[in-house]
Amino acid sequence: MMWMLVTRIAGSLAAASNRTRNVCITTQISLQIYRSIQQKSPTLFSDMSADVTSGLDATQVNLLAEQCILIDEDDKVTGFETKKNCHLNENIKKGHFTNTCCSHPLNSPDELDEVQAMGVLRAAQRKLGHELGIPPQQVPLEDFHYLTRIHYRALSDGRWGEHEIDYILFIQKEVDVCPNPNEVKSYQYINKEQLQHFLHTAKKDGTPITPWFQLIVDKFLYSWWDKLHDVDSLKDHDTIHRIL
């Protein structure tokens, strides 16, 4: 199996006091979906500059207006909020290498569907099209494997942030890739050994890697990779792994 490694133009977001649903996709294609949790404080942004979108283009600003799904620590829906408000408090991971694609399931009937994580799968399929130009018929919903969930948090520069429950899904398909230049700077397919070498070299050279991708690599990825011939044996829908 080959893994798709991407340099981000603008990575996923999520606030330190919010948790939202999010999508991360990786390989040929591995897909991580993560959800954020918890209602934000009404005073979270009162002391922050109003011009938090400075430097973003019109497309990126519009994406920040999308309605994310707020959840509690047990992954139960508690409300909804804009992506911008969910993610204020830490930094967008621009120019970082990461898994293939990241975003949030949205406040819509299709993506709120909890049955067999269908809302998460639909969000993943949607974002594969948006970020990588992969047609939905090449990544049908029934071919995704939902493995488990990860509760994750990363701090950054005080403006944007991430505090999420990430859904991990795998899909292995032959696909046509046409990256969205607003989302992806570059990409490459690498196998397990090449990824190990790349990450080892990145640490020495200071090449930036997104924190969520590094955590998944360190805790899970290589053991999962060894069992791709039997993906169903990796499924654990009852556990939320706390990596905080």
CSV table of C-alpha atoms in Angstrom, one decimal:
chain,number,residue,atom,x,y,z
A,1,MET,CA,0.0,0.0,0.0
A,2,MET,CA,1.2,3.5,-0.8
A,3,TRP,CA,0.5,6.5,1.4
A,4,MET,CA,-0.2,10.0,0.0
A,5,LEU,CA,1.8,12.7,1.7
A,6,VAL,CA,0.6,16.3,1.2
A,7,THR,CA,2.0,19.7,1.9
A,8,ARG,CA,-0.8,21.8,3.2
A,9,ILE,CA,-1.8,25.3,2.0
A,10,ALA,CA,-4.3,25.6,4.8
A,11,GLY,CA,-4.8,22.8,7.3
A,12,SER,CA,-7.7,21.9,9.5
A,13,LEU,CA,-8.7,24.0,12.5
A,14,ALA,CA,-10.4,23.6,15.9
A,15,ALA,CA,-10.5,25.7,19.0
A,16,ALA,CA,-8.9,24.9,22.3
A,17,SER,CA,-12.2,25.3,24.1
A,18,ASN,CA,-14.3,23.8,21.3
A,19,ARG,CA,-14.3,20.4,19.8
A,20,THR,CA,-15.7,19.9,16.2
A,21,ARG,CA,-16.1,17.1,13.7
A,22,ASN,CA,-13.3,17.0,11.2
A,23,VAL,CA,-12.1,14.9,8.2
A,24,CYS,CA,-8.5,13.8,7.6
A,25,ILE,CA,-7.6,11.6,4.6
A,26,THR,CA,-4.4,9.9,3.9
A,27,THR,CA,-3.2,7.4,1.3
A,28,GLN,CA,-4.4,5.5,-1.6
A,29,ILE,CA,-6.5,6.5,0.4
A,30,SER,CA,-6.3,6.4,4.1
A,31,LEU,CA,-8.8,8.7,5.8
A,32,GLN,CA,-8.9,10.2,9.2
A,33,ILE,CA,-12.0,12.1,10.3
A,34,TYR,CA,-12.0,14.0,13.4
A,35,ARG,CA,-14.8,15.7,15.4
A,36,SER,CA,-14.4,18.5,17.9
A,37,ILE,CA,-16.4,18.6,21.2
A,38,GLN,CA,-17.7,21.2,23.7
A,39,GLN,CA,-19.5,24.5,23.6
A,40,LYS,CA,-17.3,27.5,23.4
A,41,SER,CA,-17.3,30.3,26.1
A,42,PRO,CA,-19.3,33.3,24.9
A,43,THR,CA,-16.4,35.5,25.8
A,44,LEU,CA,-13.7,33.5,24.0
A,45,PHE,CA,-13.2,36.0,21.3
A,46,SER,CA,-14.0,39.3,23.1
A,47,ASP,CA,-10.3,40.3,23.5
A,48,MET,CA,-9.1,39.1,20.1
A,49,SER,CA,-8.5,41.1,17.0
A,50,ALA,CA,-11.5,41.3,14.7
A,51,ASP,CA,-9.3,40.8,11.7
A,52,VAL,CA,-8.4,37.2,12.3
A,53,THR,CA,-8.8,36.3,8.6
A,54,SER,CA,-6.1,38.7,7.5
A,55,GLY,CA,-4.0,37.0,4.9
A,56,LEU,CA,-6.7,34.5,3.9
A,57,ASP,CA,-8.2,34.6,0.4
A,58,ALA,CA,-12.0,34.8,-0.3
A,59,THR,CA,-12.3,31.0,-0.6
A,60,GLN,CA,-10.7,30.3,2.8
A,61,VAL,CA,-12.8,33.0,4.5
A,62,ASN,CA,-16.0,31.4,3.1
A,63,LEU,CA,-14.9,28.0,4.3
A,64,LEU,CA,-14.5,29.5,7.9
A,65,ALA,CA,-18.3,30.3,7.7
A,66,GLU,CA,-19.3,26.7,7.4
A,67,GLN,CA,-21.2,25.3,10.4
A,68,CYS,CA,-19.3,22.6,12.3
A,69,ILE,CA,-20.8,20.1,14.8
A,70,LEU,CA,-20.0,20.6,18.5
A,71,ILE,CA,-19.8,17.5,20.7
A,72,ASP,CA,-18.9,16.5,24.3
A,73,GLU,CA,-16.1,14.3,25.4
A,74,ASP,CA,-18.1,11.2,24.7
A,75,ASP,CA,-18.8,12.3,21.1
A,76,LYS,CA,-22.4,13.3,21.7
A,77,VAL,CA,-23.7,16.3,19.7
A,78,THR,CA,-24.2,19.4,21.8
A,79,GLY,CA,-24.7,22.2,19.2
A,80,PHE,CA,-23.2,23.9,16.2
A,81,GLU,CA,-20.8,26.8,15.5
A,82,THR,CA,-18.9,28.3,12.6
A,83,LYS,CA,-15.6,26.8,11.7
A,84,LYS,CA,-14.0,30.2,12.4
A,85,ASN,CA,-15.3,30.4,16.0
A,86,CYS,CA,-14.6,26.7,16.6
A,87,HIS,CA,-11.0,27.2,15.6
A,88,LEU,CA,-10.0,30.5,17.1
A,89,ASN,CA,-7.2,30.1,19.5
A,90,GLU,CA,-4.5,28.5,17.4
A,91,ASN,CA,-2.7,28.4,14.1
A,92,ILE,CA,-3.5,26.9,10.7
A,93,LYS,CA,-0.8,24.5,9.8
A,94,LYS,CA,0.3,26.1,6.5
A,95,GLY,CA,3.3,24.6,4.7
A,96,HIS,CA,3.3,21.4,6.8
A,97,PHE,CA,3.4,17.8,5.5
A,98,THR,CA,0.5,15.7,6.5
A,99,ASN,CA,-2.0,13.0,5.6
A,100,THR,CA,-4.0,13.5,2.4
A,101,CYS,CA,-7.0,15.7,3.5
A,102,CYS,CA,-8.6,17.3,6.5
A,103,SER,CA,-11.8,19.0,7.3
A,104,HIS,CA,-15.0,18.9,9.3
A,105,PRO,CA,-18.4,17.2,8.8
A,106,LEU,CA,-20.9,20.0,8.7
A,107,ASN,CA,-24.3,20.9,10.2
A,108,SER,CA,-26.4,19.3,7.5
A,109,PRO,CA,-28.8,16.3,7.5
A,110,ASP,CA,-26.4,14.1,5.5
A,111,GLU,CA,-23.4,14.7,7.6
A,112,LEU,CA,-25.2,14.6,10.9
A,113,ASP,CA,-26.2,11.0,10.2
A,114,GLU,CA,-24.8,8.9,13.1
A,115,VAL,CA,-25.9,5.4,11.8
A,116,GLN,CA,-22.7,3.5,11.0
A,117,ALA,CA,-20.8,6.8,10.9
A,118,MET,CA,-22.5,7.6,7.6
A,119,GLY,CA,-22.3,11.4,8.1
A,120,VAL,CA,-18.5,11.1,8.7
A,121,LEU,CA,-18.1,9.0,5.5
A,122,ARG,CA,-20.1,11.5,3.4
A,123,ALA,CA,-17.9,14.3,4.7
A,124,ALA,CA,-14.8,12.4,3.8
A,125,GLN,CA,-16.0,11.7,0.3
A,126,ARG,CA,-17.0,15.4,-0.1
A,127,LYS,CA,-13.5,16.6,1.1
A,128,LEU,CA,-11.6,14.1,-1.1
A,129,GLY,CA,-13.4,15.8,-4.0
A,130,HIS,CA,-12.8,19.3,-2.7
A,131,GLU,CA,-9.2,19.0,-1.7
A,132,LEU,CA,-7.8,16.4,-4.1
A,133,GLY,CA,-10.3,16.4,-7.0
A,134,ILE,CA,-11.1,12.7,-6.5
A,135,PRO,CA,-14.6,11.9,-8.1
A,136,PRO,CA,-17.0,10.4,-5.5
A,137,GLN,CA,-17.6,7.4,-7.7
A,138,GLN,CA,-14.0,6.4,-7.2
A,139,VAL,CA,-14.3,6.4,-3.4
A,140,PRO,CA,-17.8,4.9,-2.7
A,141,LEU,CA,-19.1,5.1,0.8
A,142,GLU,CA,-19.3,1.4,1.2
A,143,ASP,CA,-15.6,1.0,0.6
A,144,PHE,CA,-14.5,3.1,3.6
A,145,HIS,CA,-13.5,1.2,6.8
A,146,TYR,CA,-14.2,3.1,10.0
A,147,LEU,CA,-11.6,1.9,12.5
A,148,THR,CA,-11.7,4.0,15.7
A,149,ARG,CA,-11.7,7.5,17.3
A,150,ILE,CA,-8.9,9.7,18.7
A,151,HIS,CA,-9.4,12.6,21.2
A,152,TYR,CA,-6.7,15.0,20.2
A,153,ARG,CA,-5.6,18.6,21.1
A,154,ALA,CA,-2.8,20.8,19.7
A,155,LEU,CA,-1.8,24.3,20.7
A,156,SER,CA,-0.1,26.8,18.5
A,157,ASP,CA,0.3,30.6,18.3
A,158,GLY,CA,-2.7,31.9,20.3
A,159,ARG,CA,-5.1,32.5,17.4
A,160,TRP,CA,-6.1,29.1,15.9
A,161,GLY,CA,-6.3,25.7,17.5
A,162,GLU,CA,-7.4,22.1,17.4
A,163,HIS,CA,-9.3,20.1,20.0
A,164,GLU,CA,-11.1,17.3,18.3
A,165,ILE,CA,-12.3,13.7,18.3
A,166,ASP,CA,-10.9,12.3,15.1
A,167,TYR,CA,-12.5,9.4,13.2
A,168,ILE,CA,-10.0,7.1,11.5
A,169,LEU,CA,-11.1,5.6,8.3
A,170,PHE,CA,-9.2,3.7,5.6
A,171,ILE,CA,-9.9,3.2,2.0
A,172,GLN,CA,-7.7,1.6,-0.6
A,173,LYS,CA,-8.6,2.6,-4.2
A,174,GLU,CA,-7.1,3.5,-7.6
A,175,VAL,CA,-8.0,7.2,-7.9
A,176,ASP,CA,-7.5,10.2,-10.2
A,177,VAL,CA,-5.9,13.1,-8.2
A,178,CYS,CA,-6.3,16.7,-9.3
A,179,PRO,CA,-5.3,18.8,-6.2
A,180,ASN,CA,-7.0,22.0,-5.3
A,181,PRO,CA,-4.2,24.7,-5.3
A,182,ASN,CA,-6.1,26.5,-2.6
A,183,GLU,CA,-5.6,23.5,-0.3
A,184,VAL,CA,-2.6,21.5,-1.4
A,185,LYS,CA,0.9,22.7,-2.3
A,186,SER,CA,2.4,19.4,-3.3
A,187,TYR,CA,1.8,15.7,-2.8
A,188,GLN,CA,3.5,12.3,-3.3
A,189,TYR,CA,2.8,8.6,-2.8
A,190,ILE,CA,5.2,6.8,-0.5
A,191,ASN,CA,5.3,3.3,1.0
A,192,LYS,CA,5.9,2.4,4.6
A,193,GLU,CA,9.6,2.3,4.5
A,194,GLN,CA,9.8,5.6,2.5
A,195,LEU,CA,7.5,7.2,5.1
A,196,GLN,CA,9.7,6.1,8.0
A,197,HIS,CA,12.8,7.5,6.2
A,198,PHE,CA,11.0,10.8,5.4
A,199,LEU,CA,9.8,11.4,9.0
A,200,HIS,CA,13.3,10.5,10.4
A,201,THR,CA,14.9,12.9,8.0
A,202,ALA,CA,12.2,15.6,8.7
A,203,LYS,CA,13.1,15.6,12.4
A,204,LYS,CA,16.7,16.2,11.6
A,205,ASP,CA,16.1,18.8,9.0
A,206,GLY,CA,13.3,20.6,10.8
A,207,THR,CA,10.7,19.8,8.0
A,208,PRO,CA,7.3,20.7,9.5
A,209,ILE,CA,4.8,17.9,10.1
A,210,THR,CA,1.3,18.4,11.3
A,211,PRO,CA,0.9,17.4,15.0
A,212,TRP,CA,-2.1,15.1,14.4
A,213,PHE,CA,-0.3,13.2,11.7
A,214,GLN,CA,2.8,12.8,13.9
A,215,LEU,CA,0.6,11.5,16.8
A,216,ILE,CA,-1.2,8.9,14.6
A,217,VAL,CA,2.2,7.7,13.2
A,218,ASP,CA,3.7,7.4,16.6
A,219,LYS,CA,0.8,5.7,18.2
A,220,PHE,CA,-1.0,3.6,15.6
A,221,LEU,CA,0.0,3.9,11.9
A,222,TYR,CA,2.7,1.3,11.4
A,223,SER,CA,0.8,-1.4,13.3
A,224,TRP,CA,-2.3,-0.6,11.3
A,225,TRP,CA,-0.3,-0.8,8.1
A,226,ASP,CA,0.9,-4.3,8.8
A,227,LYS,CA,-2.8,-5.5,8.9
A,228,LEU,CA,-4.2,-3.8,5.8
A,229,HIS,CA,-4.9,-7.3,4.5
A,230,ASP,CA,-7.4,-7.7,7.3
A,231,VAL,CA,-8.7,-4.1,8.1
A,232,ASP,CA,-11.8,-5.4,9.9
A,233,SER,CA,-9.6,-6.8,12.6
A,234,LEU,CA,-8.5,-3.3,13.5
A,235,LYS,CA,-12.0,-1.9,14.2
A,236,ASP,CA,-12.7,-0.6,17.7
A,237,HIS,CA,-15.8,1.6,17.7
A,238,ASP,CA,-16.2,1.6,21.5
A,239,THR,CA,-12.9,3.2,22.4
A,240,ILE,CA,-12.1,6.9,22.2
A,241,HIS,CA,-8.3,7.0,22.5
A,242,ARG,CA,-7.3,10.1,24.6
A,243,ILE,CA,-4.1,11.6,23.2
A,244,LEU,CA,-4.0,15.0,25.0
